[in-house]
Coordinates of C-alpha atoms in Angstrom, one line a residue:
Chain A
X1 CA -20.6 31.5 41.5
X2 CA -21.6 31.3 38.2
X3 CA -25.7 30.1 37.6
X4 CA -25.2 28.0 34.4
X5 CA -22.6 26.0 32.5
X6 CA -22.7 25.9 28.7
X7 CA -20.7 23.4 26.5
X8 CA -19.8 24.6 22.7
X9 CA -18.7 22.4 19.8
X10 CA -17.9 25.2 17.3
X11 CA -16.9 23.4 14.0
X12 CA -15.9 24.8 10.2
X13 CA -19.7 24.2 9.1
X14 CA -21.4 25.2 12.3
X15 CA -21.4 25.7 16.0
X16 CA -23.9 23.5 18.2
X17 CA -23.9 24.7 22.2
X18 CA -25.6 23.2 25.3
X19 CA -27.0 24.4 28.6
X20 CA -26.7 22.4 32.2
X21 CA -26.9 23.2 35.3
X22 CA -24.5 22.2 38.0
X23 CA -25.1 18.7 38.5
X24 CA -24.3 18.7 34.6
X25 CA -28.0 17.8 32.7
X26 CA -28.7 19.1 29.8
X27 CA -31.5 21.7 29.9
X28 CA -31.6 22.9 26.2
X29 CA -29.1 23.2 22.8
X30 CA -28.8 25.5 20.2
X31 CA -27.0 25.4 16.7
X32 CA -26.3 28.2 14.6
X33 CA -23.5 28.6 11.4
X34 CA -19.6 28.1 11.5
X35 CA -17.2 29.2 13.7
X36 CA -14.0 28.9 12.5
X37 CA -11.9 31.0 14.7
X38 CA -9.0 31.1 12.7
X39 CA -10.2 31.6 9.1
X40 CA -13.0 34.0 10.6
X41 CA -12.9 34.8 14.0
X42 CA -16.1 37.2 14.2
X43 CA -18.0 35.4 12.9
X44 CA -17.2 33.0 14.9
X45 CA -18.0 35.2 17.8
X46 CA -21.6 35.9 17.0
X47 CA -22.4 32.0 16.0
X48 CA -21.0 30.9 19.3
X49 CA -23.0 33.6 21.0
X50 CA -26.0 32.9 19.0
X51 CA -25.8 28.9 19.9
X52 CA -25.3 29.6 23.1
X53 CA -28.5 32.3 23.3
X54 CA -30.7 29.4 21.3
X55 CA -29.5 26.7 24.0
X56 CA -30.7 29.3 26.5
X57 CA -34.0 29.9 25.2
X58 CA -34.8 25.9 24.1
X59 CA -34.3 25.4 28.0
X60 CA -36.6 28.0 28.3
X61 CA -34.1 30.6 30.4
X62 CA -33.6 34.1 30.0
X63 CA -31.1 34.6 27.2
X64 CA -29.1 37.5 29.3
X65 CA -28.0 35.1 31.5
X66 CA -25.4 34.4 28.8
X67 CA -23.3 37.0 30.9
X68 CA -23.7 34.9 34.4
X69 CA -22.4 31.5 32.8
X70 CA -19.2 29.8 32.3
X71 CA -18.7 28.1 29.0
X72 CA -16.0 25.6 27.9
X73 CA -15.6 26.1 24.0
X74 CA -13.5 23.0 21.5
X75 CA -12.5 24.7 19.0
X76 CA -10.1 23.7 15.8
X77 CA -6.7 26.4 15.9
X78 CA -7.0 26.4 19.5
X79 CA -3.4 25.9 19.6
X80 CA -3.0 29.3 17.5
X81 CA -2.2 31.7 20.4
X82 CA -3.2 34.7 18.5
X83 CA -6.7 34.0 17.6
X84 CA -7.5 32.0 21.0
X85 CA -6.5 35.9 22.7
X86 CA -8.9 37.4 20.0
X87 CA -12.3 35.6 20.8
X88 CA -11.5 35.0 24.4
X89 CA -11.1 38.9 25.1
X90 CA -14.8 39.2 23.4
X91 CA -16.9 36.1 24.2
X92 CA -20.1 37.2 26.2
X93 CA -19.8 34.9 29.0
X94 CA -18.7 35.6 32.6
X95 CA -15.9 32.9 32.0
X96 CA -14.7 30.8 29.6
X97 CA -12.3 28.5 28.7
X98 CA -11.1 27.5 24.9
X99 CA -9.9 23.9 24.1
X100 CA -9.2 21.8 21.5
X101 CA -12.0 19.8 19.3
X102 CA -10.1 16.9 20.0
X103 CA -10.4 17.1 23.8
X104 CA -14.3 17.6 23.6
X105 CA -14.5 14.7 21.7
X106 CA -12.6 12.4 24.0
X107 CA -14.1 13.8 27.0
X108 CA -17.7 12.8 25.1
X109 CA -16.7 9.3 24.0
X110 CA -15.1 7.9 27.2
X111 CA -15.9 10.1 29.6
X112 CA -14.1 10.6 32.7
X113 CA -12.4 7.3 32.5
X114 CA -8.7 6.6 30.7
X115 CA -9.6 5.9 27.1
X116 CA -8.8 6.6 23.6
X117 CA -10.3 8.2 20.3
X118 CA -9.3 7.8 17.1
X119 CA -10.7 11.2 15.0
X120 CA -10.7 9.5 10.9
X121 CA -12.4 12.3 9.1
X122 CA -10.7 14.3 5.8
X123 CA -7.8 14.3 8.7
X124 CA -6.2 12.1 11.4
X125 CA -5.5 12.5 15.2
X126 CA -5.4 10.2 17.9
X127 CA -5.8 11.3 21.6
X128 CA -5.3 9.4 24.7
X129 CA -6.3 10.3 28.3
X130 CA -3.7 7.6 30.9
X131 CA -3.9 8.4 34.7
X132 CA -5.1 11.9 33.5
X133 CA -2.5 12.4 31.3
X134 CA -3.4 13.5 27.9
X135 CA -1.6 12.4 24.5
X136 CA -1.7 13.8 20.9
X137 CA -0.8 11.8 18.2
X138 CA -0.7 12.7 14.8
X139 CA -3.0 15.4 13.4
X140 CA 0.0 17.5 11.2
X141 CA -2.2 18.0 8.3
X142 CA -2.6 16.5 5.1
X143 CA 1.1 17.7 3.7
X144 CA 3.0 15.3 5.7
X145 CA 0.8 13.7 8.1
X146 CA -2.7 12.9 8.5
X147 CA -2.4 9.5 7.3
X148 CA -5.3 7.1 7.1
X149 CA -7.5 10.2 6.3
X150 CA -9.2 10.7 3.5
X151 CA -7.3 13.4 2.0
X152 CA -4.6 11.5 1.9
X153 CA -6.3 8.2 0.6
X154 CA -8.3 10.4 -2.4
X155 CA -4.6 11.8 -2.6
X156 CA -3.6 7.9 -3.3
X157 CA -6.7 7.1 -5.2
X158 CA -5.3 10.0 -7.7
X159 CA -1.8 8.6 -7.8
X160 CA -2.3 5.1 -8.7
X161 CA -5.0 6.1 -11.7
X162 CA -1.6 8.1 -13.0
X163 CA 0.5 5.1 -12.6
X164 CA -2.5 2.7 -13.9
X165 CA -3.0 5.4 -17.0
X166 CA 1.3 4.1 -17.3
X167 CA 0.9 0.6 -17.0
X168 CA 3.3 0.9 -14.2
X169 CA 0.4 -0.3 -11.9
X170 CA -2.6 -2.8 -12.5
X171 CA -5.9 -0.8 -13.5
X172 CA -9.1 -1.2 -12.1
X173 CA -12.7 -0.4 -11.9
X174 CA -11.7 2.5 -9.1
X175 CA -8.9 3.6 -11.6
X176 CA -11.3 3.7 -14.6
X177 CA -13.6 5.8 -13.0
X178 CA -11.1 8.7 -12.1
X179 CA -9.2 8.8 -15.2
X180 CA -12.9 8.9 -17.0
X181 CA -13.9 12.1 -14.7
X182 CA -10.5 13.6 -16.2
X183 CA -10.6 12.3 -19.7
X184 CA -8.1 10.0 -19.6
X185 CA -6.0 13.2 -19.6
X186 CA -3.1 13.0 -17.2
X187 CA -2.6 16.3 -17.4
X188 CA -6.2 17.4 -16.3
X189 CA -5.3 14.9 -12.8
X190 CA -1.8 17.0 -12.6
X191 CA -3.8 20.3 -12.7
X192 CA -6.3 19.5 -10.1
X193 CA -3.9 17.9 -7.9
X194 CA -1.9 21.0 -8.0
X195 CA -4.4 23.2 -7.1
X196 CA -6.9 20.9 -5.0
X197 CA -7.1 21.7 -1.0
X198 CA -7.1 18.6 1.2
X199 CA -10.8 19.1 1.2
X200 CA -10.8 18.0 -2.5
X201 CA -8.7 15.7 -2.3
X202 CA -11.1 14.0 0.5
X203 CA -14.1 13.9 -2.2
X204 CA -12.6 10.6 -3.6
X205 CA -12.4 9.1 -0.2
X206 CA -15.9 8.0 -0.3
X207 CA -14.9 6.6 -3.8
X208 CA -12.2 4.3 -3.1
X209 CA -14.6 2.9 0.3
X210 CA -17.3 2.6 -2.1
X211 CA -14.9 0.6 -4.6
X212 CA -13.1 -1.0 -2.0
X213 CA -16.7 -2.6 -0.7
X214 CA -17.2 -3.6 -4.0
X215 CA -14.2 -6.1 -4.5
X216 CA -12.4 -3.5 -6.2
X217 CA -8.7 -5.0 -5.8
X218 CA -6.9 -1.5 -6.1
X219 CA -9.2 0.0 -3.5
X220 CA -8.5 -2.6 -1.3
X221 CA -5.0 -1.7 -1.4
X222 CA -5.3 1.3 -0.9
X223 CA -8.2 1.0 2.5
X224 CA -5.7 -1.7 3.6
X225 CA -2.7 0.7 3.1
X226 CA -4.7 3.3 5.1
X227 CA -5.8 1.2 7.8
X228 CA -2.5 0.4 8.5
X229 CA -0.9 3.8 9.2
X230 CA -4.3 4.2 11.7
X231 CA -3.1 0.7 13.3
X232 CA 0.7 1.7 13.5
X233 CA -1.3 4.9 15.6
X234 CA -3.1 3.1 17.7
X235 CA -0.2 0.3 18.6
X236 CA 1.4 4.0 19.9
X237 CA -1.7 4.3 21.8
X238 CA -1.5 1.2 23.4
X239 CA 2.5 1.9 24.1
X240 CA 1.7 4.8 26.0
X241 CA -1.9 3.8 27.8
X242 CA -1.2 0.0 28.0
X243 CA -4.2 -0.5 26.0
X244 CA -6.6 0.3 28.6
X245 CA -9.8 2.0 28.5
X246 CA -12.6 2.5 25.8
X247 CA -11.4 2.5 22.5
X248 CA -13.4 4.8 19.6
X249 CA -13.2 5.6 16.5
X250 CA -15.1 9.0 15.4
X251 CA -14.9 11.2 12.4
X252 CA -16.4 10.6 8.3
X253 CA -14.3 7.2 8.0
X254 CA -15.2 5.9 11.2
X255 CA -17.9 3.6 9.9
X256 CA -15.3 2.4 7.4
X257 CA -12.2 1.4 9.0
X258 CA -13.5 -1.4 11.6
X259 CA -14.0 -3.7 9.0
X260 CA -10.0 -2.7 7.9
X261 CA -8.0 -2.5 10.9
X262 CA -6.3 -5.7 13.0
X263 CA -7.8 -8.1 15.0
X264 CA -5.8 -6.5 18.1
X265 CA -7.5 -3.4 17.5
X266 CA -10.9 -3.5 16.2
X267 CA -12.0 -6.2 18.7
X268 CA -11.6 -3.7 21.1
X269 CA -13.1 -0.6 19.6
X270 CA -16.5 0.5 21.7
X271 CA -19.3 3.1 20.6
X272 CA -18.6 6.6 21.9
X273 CA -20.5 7.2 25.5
X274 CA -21.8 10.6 24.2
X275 CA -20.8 13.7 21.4
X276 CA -18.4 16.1 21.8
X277 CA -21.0 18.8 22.6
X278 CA -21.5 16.5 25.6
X279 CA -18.2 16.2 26.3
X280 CA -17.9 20.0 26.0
X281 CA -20.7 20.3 28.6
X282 CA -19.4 18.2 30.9
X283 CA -15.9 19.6 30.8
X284 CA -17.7 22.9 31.8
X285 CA -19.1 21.5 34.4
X286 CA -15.5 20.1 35.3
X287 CA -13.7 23.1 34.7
X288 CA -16.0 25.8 36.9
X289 CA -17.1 24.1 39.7
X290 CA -13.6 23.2 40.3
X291 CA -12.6 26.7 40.3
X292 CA -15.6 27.4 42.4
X293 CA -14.6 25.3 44.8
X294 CA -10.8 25.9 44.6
X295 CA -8.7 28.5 47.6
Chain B
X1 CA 20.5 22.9 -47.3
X2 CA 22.3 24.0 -44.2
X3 CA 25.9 24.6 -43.1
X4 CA 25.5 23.4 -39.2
X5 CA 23.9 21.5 -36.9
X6 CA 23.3 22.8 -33.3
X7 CA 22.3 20.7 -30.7
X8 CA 21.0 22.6 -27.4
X9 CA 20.5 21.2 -24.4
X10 CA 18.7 23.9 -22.3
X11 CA 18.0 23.4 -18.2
X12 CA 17.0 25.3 -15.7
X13 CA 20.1 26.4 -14.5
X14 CA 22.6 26.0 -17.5
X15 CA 21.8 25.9 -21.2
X16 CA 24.5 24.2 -23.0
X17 CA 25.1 23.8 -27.5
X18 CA 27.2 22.0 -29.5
X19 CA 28.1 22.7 -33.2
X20 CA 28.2 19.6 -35.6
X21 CA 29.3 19.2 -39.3
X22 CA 27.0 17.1 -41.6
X23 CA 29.0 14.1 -40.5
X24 CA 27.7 14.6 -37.2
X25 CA 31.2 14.9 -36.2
X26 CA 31.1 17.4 -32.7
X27 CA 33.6 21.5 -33.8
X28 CA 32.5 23.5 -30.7
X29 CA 30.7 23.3 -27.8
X30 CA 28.9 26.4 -25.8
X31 CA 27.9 27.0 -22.2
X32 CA 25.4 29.8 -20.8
X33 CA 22.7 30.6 -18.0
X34 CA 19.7 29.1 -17.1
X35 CA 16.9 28.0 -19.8
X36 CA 13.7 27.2 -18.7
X37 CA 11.1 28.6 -21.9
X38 CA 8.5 28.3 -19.4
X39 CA 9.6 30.5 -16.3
X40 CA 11.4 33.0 -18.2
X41 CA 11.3 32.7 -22.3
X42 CA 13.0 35.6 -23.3
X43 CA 16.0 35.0 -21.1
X44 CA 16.1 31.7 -22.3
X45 CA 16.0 32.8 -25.9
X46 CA 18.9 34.7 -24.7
X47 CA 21.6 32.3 -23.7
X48 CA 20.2 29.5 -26.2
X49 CA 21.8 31.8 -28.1
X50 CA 24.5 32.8 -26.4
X51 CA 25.5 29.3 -26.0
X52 CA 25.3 28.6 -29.4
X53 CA 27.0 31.6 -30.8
X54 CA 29.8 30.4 -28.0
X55 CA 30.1 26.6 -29.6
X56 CA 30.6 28.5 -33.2
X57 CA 33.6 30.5 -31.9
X58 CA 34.5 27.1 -30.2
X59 CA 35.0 25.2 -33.3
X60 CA 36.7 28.0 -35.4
X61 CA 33.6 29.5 -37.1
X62 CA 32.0 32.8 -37.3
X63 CA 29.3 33.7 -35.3
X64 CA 26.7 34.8 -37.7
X65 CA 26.6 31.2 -38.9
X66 CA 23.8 30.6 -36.6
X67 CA 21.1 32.0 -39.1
X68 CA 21.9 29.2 -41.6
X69 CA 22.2 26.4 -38.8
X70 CA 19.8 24.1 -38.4
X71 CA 19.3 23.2 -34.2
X72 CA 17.0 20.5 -32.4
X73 CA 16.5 22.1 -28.6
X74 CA 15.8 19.6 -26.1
X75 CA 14.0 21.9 -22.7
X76 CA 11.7 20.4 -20.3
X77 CA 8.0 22.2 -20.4
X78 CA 8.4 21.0 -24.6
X79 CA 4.6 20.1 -23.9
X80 CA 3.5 23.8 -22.8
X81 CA 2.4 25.1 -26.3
X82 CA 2.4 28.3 -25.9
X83 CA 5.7 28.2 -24.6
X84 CA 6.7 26.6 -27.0
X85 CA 5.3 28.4 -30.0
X86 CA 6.6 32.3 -28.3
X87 CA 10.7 30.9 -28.4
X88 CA 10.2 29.0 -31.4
X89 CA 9.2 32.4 -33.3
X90 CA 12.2 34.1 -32.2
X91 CA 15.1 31.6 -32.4
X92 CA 17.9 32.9 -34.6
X93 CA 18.3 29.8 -36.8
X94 CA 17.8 29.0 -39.6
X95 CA 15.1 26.2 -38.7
X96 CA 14.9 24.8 -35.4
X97 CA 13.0 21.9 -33.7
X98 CA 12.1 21.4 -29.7
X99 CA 11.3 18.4 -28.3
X100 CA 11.7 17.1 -24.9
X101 CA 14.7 16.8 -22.4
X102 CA 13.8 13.6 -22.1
X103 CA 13.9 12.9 -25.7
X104 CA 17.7 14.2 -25.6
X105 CA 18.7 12.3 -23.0
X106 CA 17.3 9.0 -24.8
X107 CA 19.5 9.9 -27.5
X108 CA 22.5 10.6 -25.7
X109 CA 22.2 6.9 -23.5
X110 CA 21.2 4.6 -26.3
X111 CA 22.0 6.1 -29.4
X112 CA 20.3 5.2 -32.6
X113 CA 19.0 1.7 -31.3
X114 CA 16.2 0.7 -29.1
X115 CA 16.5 0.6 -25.2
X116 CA 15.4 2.7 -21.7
X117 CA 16.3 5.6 -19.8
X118 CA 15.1 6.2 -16.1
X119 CA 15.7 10.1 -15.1
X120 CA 15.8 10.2 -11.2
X121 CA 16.3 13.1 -10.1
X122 CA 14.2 15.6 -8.0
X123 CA 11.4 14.1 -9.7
X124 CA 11.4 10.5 -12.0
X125 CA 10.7 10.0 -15.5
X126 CA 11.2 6.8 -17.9
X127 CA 11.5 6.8 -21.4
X128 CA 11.8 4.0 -24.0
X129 CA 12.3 3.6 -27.9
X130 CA 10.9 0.3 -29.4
X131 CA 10.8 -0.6 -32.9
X132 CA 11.3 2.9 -33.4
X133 CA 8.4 4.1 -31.0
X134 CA 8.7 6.3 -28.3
X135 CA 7.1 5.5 -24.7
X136 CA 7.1 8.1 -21.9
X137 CA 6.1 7.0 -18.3
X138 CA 5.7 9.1 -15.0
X139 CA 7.0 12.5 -15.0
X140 CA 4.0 14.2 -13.4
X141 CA 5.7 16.1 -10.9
X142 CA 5.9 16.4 -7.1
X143 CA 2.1 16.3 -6.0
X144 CA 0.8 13.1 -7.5
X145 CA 3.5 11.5 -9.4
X146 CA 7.5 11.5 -9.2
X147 CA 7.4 8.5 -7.0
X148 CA 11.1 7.7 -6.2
X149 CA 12.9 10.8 -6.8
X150 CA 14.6 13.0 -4.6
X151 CA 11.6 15.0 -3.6
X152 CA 9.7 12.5 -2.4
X153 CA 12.4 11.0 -0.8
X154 CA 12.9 14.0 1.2
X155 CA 8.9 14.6 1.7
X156 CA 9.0 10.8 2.9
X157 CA 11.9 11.4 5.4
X158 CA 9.9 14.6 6.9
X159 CA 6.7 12.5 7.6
X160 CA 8.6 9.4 9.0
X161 CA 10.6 12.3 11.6
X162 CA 7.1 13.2 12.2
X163 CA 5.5 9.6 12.9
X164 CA 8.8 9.0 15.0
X165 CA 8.1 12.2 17.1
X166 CA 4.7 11.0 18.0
X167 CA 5.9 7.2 18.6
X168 CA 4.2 6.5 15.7
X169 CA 7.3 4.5 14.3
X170 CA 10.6 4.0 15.7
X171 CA 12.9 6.8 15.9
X172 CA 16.1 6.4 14.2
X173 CA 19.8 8.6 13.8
X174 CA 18.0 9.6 10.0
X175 CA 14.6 11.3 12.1
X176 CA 16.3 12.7 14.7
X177 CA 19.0 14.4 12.5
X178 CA 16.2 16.1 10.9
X179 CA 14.1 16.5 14.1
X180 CA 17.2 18.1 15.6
X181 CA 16.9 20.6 12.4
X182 CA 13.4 21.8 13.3
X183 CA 14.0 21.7 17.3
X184 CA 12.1 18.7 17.7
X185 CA 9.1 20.6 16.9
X186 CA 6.9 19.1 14.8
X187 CA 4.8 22.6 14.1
X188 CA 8.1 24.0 12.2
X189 CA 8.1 20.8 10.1
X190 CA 4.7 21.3 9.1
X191 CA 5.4 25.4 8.4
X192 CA 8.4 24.3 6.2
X193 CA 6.3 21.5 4.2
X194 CA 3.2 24.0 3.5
X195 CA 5.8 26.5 1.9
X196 CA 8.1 23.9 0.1
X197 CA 8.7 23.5 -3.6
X198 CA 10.0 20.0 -4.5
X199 CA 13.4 20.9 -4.9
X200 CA 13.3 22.2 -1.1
X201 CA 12.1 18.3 0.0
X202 CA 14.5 17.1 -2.5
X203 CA 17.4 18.9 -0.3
X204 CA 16.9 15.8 2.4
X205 CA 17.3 13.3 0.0
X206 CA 21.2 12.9 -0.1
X207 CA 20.6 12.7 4.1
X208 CA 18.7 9.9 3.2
X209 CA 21.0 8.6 1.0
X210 CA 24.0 9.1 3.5
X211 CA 22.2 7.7 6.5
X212 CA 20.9 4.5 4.5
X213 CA 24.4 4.4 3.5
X214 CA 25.7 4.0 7.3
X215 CA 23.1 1.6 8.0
X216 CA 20.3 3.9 9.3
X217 CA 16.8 1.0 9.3
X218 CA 14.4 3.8 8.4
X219 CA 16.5 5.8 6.0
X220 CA 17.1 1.6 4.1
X221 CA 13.6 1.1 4.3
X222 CA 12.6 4.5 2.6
X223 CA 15.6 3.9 -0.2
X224 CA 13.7 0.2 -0.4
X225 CA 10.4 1.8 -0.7
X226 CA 11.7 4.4 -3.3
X227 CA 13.7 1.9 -5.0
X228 CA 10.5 -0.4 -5.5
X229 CA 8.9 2.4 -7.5
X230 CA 11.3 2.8 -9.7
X231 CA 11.2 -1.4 -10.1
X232 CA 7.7 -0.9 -10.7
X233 CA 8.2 1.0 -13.8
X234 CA 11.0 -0.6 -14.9
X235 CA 8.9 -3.1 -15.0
X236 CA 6.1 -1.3 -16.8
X237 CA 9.0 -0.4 -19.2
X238 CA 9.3 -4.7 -19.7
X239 CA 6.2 -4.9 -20.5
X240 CA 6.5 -2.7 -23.6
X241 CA 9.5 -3.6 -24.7
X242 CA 10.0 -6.6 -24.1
X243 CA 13.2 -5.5 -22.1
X244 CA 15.2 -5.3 -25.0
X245 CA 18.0 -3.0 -25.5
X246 CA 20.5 -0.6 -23.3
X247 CA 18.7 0.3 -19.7
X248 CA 20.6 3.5 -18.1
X249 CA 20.2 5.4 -14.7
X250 CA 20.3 9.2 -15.6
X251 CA 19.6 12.3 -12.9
X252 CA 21.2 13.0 -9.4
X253 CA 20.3 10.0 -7.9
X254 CA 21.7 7.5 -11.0
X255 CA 24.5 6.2 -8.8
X256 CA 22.4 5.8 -5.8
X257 CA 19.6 3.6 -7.3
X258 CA 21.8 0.6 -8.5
X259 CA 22.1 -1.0 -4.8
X260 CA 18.5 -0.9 -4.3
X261 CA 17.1 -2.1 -7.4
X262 CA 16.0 -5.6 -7.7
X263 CA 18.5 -8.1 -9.1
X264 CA 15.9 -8.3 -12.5
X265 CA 16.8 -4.8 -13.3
X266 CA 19.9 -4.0 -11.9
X267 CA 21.5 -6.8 -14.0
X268 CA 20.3 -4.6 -17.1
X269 CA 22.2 -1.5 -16.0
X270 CA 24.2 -0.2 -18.6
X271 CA 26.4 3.2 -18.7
X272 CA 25.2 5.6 -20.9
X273 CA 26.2 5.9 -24.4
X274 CA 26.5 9.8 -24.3
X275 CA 25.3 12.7 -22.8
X276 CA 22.2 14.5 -23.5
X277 CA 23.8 17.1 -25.5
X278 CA 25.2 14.8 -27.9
X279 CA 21.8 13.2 -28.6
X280 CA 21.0 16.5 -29.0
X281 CA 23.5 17.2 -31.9
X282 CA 22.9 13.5 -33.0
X283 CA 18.7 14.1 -33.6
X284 CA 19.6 17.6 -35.2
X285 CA 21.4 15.7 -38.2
X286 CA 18.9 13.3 -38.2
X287 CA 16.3 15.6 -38.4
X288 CA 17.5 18.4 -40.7
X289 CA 19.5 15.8 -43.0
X290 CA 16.4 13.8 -42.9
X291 CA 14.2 17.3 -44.0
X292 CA 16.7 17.7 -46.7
X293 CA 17.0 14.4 -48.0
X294 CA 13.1 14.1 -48.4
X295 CA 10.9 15.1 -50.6

């Protein structure tokens, strides 16, 4: 029986971890730097562990009790077989168990209840939990998916400056400003965009929203564009779940798109219960004393 | 003054000449291998000159004419300098001029007077000549331009399978054909995207094509949504030119785009003049004669 249960939200810019007990409250939390386990999977290894060391010693327990406790870990790529064998073979638990960040996430905002989260950061992914049953929509990255993100709307906001810089599409203040940053040089916008990661592409996001509260009537389109692919998602949602259950949006753009989305939608949309950490610690919680009390 | 006029047309997989008299009047015409100055220069220089050493034996004449020819090269990457300047040091004529494909294919469609072209292809580009002035819109490749040629039509047809996988949008015979391609899953679609070059996405465009063509809703509505880009700069192209003068479809999809244009545009349609390689020949006497003539 294991003595502690500690929740990890490891992310691309850090890693933030929590300790409970068994009846799940939080006794202390730790953060440390990223853990990526795909791009950089020992690193990721001592950040988890060093998170999870700090959440020890904030709730002011021996940090070697690392080895007696069973951790639950969201994680991006933890649908990438190889690296989830790699850390799990070295993580300096007694047990552990690697999930997606998605899952963390819901299991924060709704809880243990049938609900719904809609994840609008530089990506898109929607995940449902129905009689238990989870579903994953979207989330196929920015090259053909990942729609209503803001990759893919500073990927728009680009476009339509090259077709404004034609003629072939009304220019506006939001248009202005891009072909400015690149001189009015076409060619300067085909060069970035050749070479720009879907990180780069997301820096304009905040551009067109910015625009877009401003009146701008191109940047309207384009949120209004956006907001539609994320309403087509959730209409899937509501095939699949019947609608029922909390409703949250979480990621960079979720502040944004409530005042975007339909009627049927936003008036349902609630504030997350708790963060994914929580979520993370919880699902320990879940996960262990389960097995504990399994055959 | 000099003897000949050669007119090249050079492309990426063929390069093709023609020999004119001063009369413009077409001797000999020339075929080689691919052309592309930017990719591969010195083969290019190669069968630019094969080809046009080819049209001289064509139309009766010896060979070693080419030194006192006078040529006008139309080759797409015209704009790369440095391209441009390496071939231009080493072609065997007499005096030579490059310019664009583009330019070339103006030529050929509308002759001497004003009017349009739209290229759609794997990628889109529009041209016009009023009162004498030249006017080039789109063309800015694959990433944040092309809009309505083949590879975004492909690229288009990829995401939609996607969206239909997740119940995103409805599934039609057009997604699951190319669903069925990947196993229905959607993790080899998104390995084949990261990899693709345009012409790769642009191979599911005739599906499209074929399954709008049998009455396939989501391949018609992509066509409709291509087919509205193209409006849109046909448009754009109006408001230059006041829509005056011979509009022509050129590319791989020409024959596809007429059924889904709107009535304001397709009522313009006219069939090329000529083909690229005759405007070719045509702006070589014009610009050499021209040379001569002046001062």
């Amino acid at each position: 029986m294991t003595d502690y249960f500690i929740g990890i939200d490891g992310g691309g810019t850090s890693c933030r971890a929590a300790v409970a007990a068994s009846d799940g409250r939080i006794l202390g939390r730790g953060r440390s730097g990223a853990s990526n386990i795909l791009t950089d999977p020992d690193t990721a290894l001592r950040h988890i562990e060093e998170a999870a060391r700090l959440a020890l010693v904030e709730a002011g327990l021996a940090p070697d009790l690392l080895s007696k406790s069973s951790a639950l870990l969201g994680v991006a790529g933890n649908n990438v077989g190889d690296a989830v064998s790699y850390v799990s073979a070295r993580l300096p638990f007694q047990q552990a168990q690697i999930v997606s960040d998605g899952l963390i996430a819901l299991q924060g905002a709704v809880g243990d209840a049938d609900g719904a989260i809609a994840i609008v950061g530089t990506g898109t992914i929607f995940i449902a939990r129905h009689h238990g049953n989870l579903h994953y929509l979207g989330g196929w990255g920015f090259q053909v998916g990942d729609l209503g993100g803001g990759a893919r709307l500073g990927h728009a906001a680009l476009q339509e400056s090259l077709l404004a810089h034609d003629g072939i599409r009304p220019k506006s203040a939001l248009t202005a400003s891009i072909l400015d940053e690149f001189g009015h040089d076409p060619t300067r916008v085909v060069d970035f965009a050749r070479a720009a990661h879907p990180g780069e592409y997301g820096r304009y996001a905040p551009r067109v929203v910015q625009f877009a509260a401003d009146g701008d009537p191109t940047a309207l389109r384009l949120m209004s564009e956006a907001a539609k692919h994320v309403d087509d998602a959730l209409d899937a949602i509501v095939d699949l779940t019947g609608g029922d259950g909390r409703l949250c949006l979480l990621g960079g753009l979720a502040h944004v798109y409530p005042a975007y989305l339909a009627d049927r939608h936003r008036n349902r949309l609630a504030e997350p219960l708790a963060d994914a950490l929580t979520g993370a610690v919880a699902l320990a919680v879940q996960a262990f004393q389960r097995e504990a009390a399994g055959p």
